[in-house]
Amino acid sequence: MDTLRGHVERITFNNPDNGYTVLTLKADPLHSRPKIDGMVVVVGTLPPIATGEDLEFTGTWVENPKYGRQFKAETCVPAAPSSREGLIAYLGGGLVKGIGPKTAEKIVRFLGKDALRTLDHDPDRVFDVPGLKHDLAEKLIMAWRDGQDSRRALIELQGIGISGAMAARIVKYMGTDAPKTVRGNPYTLADDVYGYGFVRADAVARGLGVAADDPNRIRAGLRYTLNQAAFDGHVFLPRGELIRRAGEALAIGSNESLIKQIIAEQVFQEYLMVEGDAQSDEAAIYTPEFYEAETNAAQLLRRLAGSQSPLATKADPALDTGLLRSLEREHDLALTNQQRDAAAAALLHKVTVLTGGPGTGKTTTLKIVIHALDSLEASFALASPTGRAAKRLSEATGCPAMTIHRLLGFFPDTGEFLYDETNPLDVDVLVLDETSMLDLMLFDAVLRALKPEAHLMLVGDVDQLPSVGAGNVLRDVIESGAAQVTRLKTIFRQEAGSMIIANAHRINSGEQPILDNNGSDFYFFGAEDPEQTGELIVDIVINRLPKRFGIDPLRDVQVIAPMYRGPSGVDALNAMLQGALNPARGAPETKVSGRVLRVGDKVMQTKNNYELDVFNGDIGYLDEIDREYGVSVEFDGNSVLYEFQHVEQLIHAYCISTHRSQGSEYPVVVMPVLTQHYIMLQRNLLYTAVTRARQIVVLVGSRKAVAIAVGNDRVTERFSGLRARLRGRG
């Protein structure tokens, strides 16, 4: 292993999520082995680094075919400045507030050529520096000592197999005693260090010789199992299921008695929460976070539904005198009796749900509700779970709409909201659209932010896929009886000859869609082999659709796939479509987490980023790459500049998953449907994908696979207690 020490001249690239860094170092030949002088490019997963730091690396020299010779770092620790100038820069560069370059020069001049040794072994001499205030001298000694302790902690953590970047994060969260803490219980890493996780902590623990049945390992494994279940949509796990899954995750499935013992201990200490008989395999086991969210959401919604409504008092006589029909004439709207009843319910009842499939008039109903609220001088807010859905809501109603997170004043750094039970939203009615996407934690935050006298209107298609996050909020609220529910059934757009609407409702009703290609907006191409299916999809997108309909294959077509893996999965189709629509022709490109991002690429934002004003689900086009700074992406005509620290939030969007398409609409949707996708072939998944299209749907695959999807109406069970709690339990 080689050693390299030097002064950081420039940070070329840094990904804060995984610590991968590219920097230019001015090497110190006296402390580098083998001896090297001049500028060196260093790459690796490193701790947070600033320009001007002195660092020492261990690693190996590599030859990059594109960028030449580089030093690939394995470990990185702060190095004491190796020169008088470096020491002055270090001491005067913000190490202690109040000590600037001039004061630092005085300190170094007084301590002389042995300044480093003095600071290490006889730091009290700093008190003798002429003109240096006693409190500043004291702070400097403490800061220098802390630096030494941090360096030792970083070295020790890296010595037990933790990367430099993660070691720095651990010291930040846990302090300089982190090595001692980690050796005592490595699983504290999963609990105390954001982003570390059980799997990493377990690898460290096994490297330290921790036994497979160690109680600390089982405690951490139980929480890990519940967290993994939340990724699948579950709010809790039945005790028996938790025991089984934890046994598999920990590879100690035969030792159920120990797992049961640890569960009982964790429940007693309230590190886990239980609903029901704690000894029964049917008992619901929660993490405290989900238990609090579920119990609180149920209590708040029941309180909201049962409280008095000033709006209803005002609306009742107005409705009796024909308010809605008057507004219909004024705004040239024609509603069915069912739509009028739904609008009236939103004004008279505290909690309402408006659901229905495509073309059934949800938007028209919502418009009349908004006109009625304006007429009654009632305040309201419109919001959706994603930015894309909020934009659609705003366009459809002509009123401002925003993401729920933005409405509630989300603080990304703390995970808290500006608006809550102590500072509620000042609105009479809150309308939430696309609520099939609403998960339990966000629903709880919404309810905390509502005044008891406010109305809540949930709008969404309950037959679409449920939320990505844990819970099944819209279905639970509907089936609990806690809300006044209207399910619109009249299909208005079918008369215009839309096979998209007709087939969507056939699919949702369990009938096979009409795949005879006689319509003008719904097409089926037969294919059985996954690789041939992928090639056919590329041909349809690149050649057939543009030739037949004159559409833009990049901006008008959205390919949606049921699965990520396989020759016709999201990953493979993205690679194929990128190669066809935006091949490597010398255009600038960069590699991020294994993905090649190229100028001209179609990309999707995967997180709400309030700093950049872009949101989960937004689709844009990469228009510039600056190797020193980041990339520029065009979203709906607006250019957004991403520093490299944010670039990982972008993925290719030539093809996306069905879940990622929720809340959005596209001119054209193309979807592979194959028997190889069997595990994902569900009615609500096919229905969700088809209803994303405004103008054209193209299914590519086998009729058998379509039949399997339509026939599979078993909505994957999600363990949630919200419905029962809303009915009066808990």
PDB file of C-alpha atoms in Angstrom, residues 233 235 436 438-440 466-467 469-477 715-716 718 720 722-723:
ATOM      1  CA  GLY A 233     -45.871  -0.796   2.136  1.00  0.00           C
ATOM      2  CA  VAL A 235     -47.044  -0.306   8.599  1.00  0.00           C
ATOM      3  CA  SER A 436     -53.819   6.962  -3.906  1.00  0.00           C
ATOM      4  CA  LEU A 438     -50.578   9.364  -0.041  1.00  0.00           C
ATOM      5  CA  ASP A 439     -48.667   7.326   2.578  1.00  0.00           C
ATOM      6  CA  LEU A 440     -49.340   7.110   6.301  1.00  0.00           C
ATOM      7  CA  PRO A 466     -51.180   2.273  -3.624  1.00  0.00           C
ATOM      8  CA  SER A 467     -48.497   4.616  -2.307  1.00  0.00           C
ATOM      9  CA  GLY A 469     -44.515   4.586   1.174  1.00  0.00           C
ATOM     10  CA  ALA A 470     -46.075   2.521   3.948  1.00  0.00           C
ATOM     11  CA  GLY A 471     -49.833   2.391   4.344  1.00  0.00           C
ATOM     12  CA  ASN A 472     -52.919   2.254   2.132  1.00  0.00           C
ATOM     13  CA  VAL A 473     -54.471   5.515   3.220  1.00  0.00           C
ATOM     14  CA  LEU A 474     -57.114   6.203   0.577  1.00  0.00           C
ATOM     15  CA  ARG A 475     -58.515   2.648   0.622  1.00  0.00           C
ATOM     16  CA  ASP A 476     -58.424   2.521   4.439  1.00  0.00           C
ATOM     17  CA  VAL A 477     -60.302   5.822   4.756  1.00  0.00           C
ATOM     18  CA  VAL A 715     -54.376  -6.301  -4.256  1.00  0.00           C
ATOM     19  CA  THR A 716     -51.202  -7.186  -2.394  1.00  0.00           C
ATOM     20  CA  ARG A 718     -50.566  -4.348   3.278  1.00  0.00           C
ATOM     21  CA  SER A 720     -52.108  -1.537   8.253  1.00  0.00           C
ATOM     22  CA  LEU A 722     -55.626   2.521  10.156  1.00  0.00           C
ATOM     23  CA  ARG A 723     -58.946   1.149   8.876  1.00  0.00           C
TER      24      ARG A 723
END
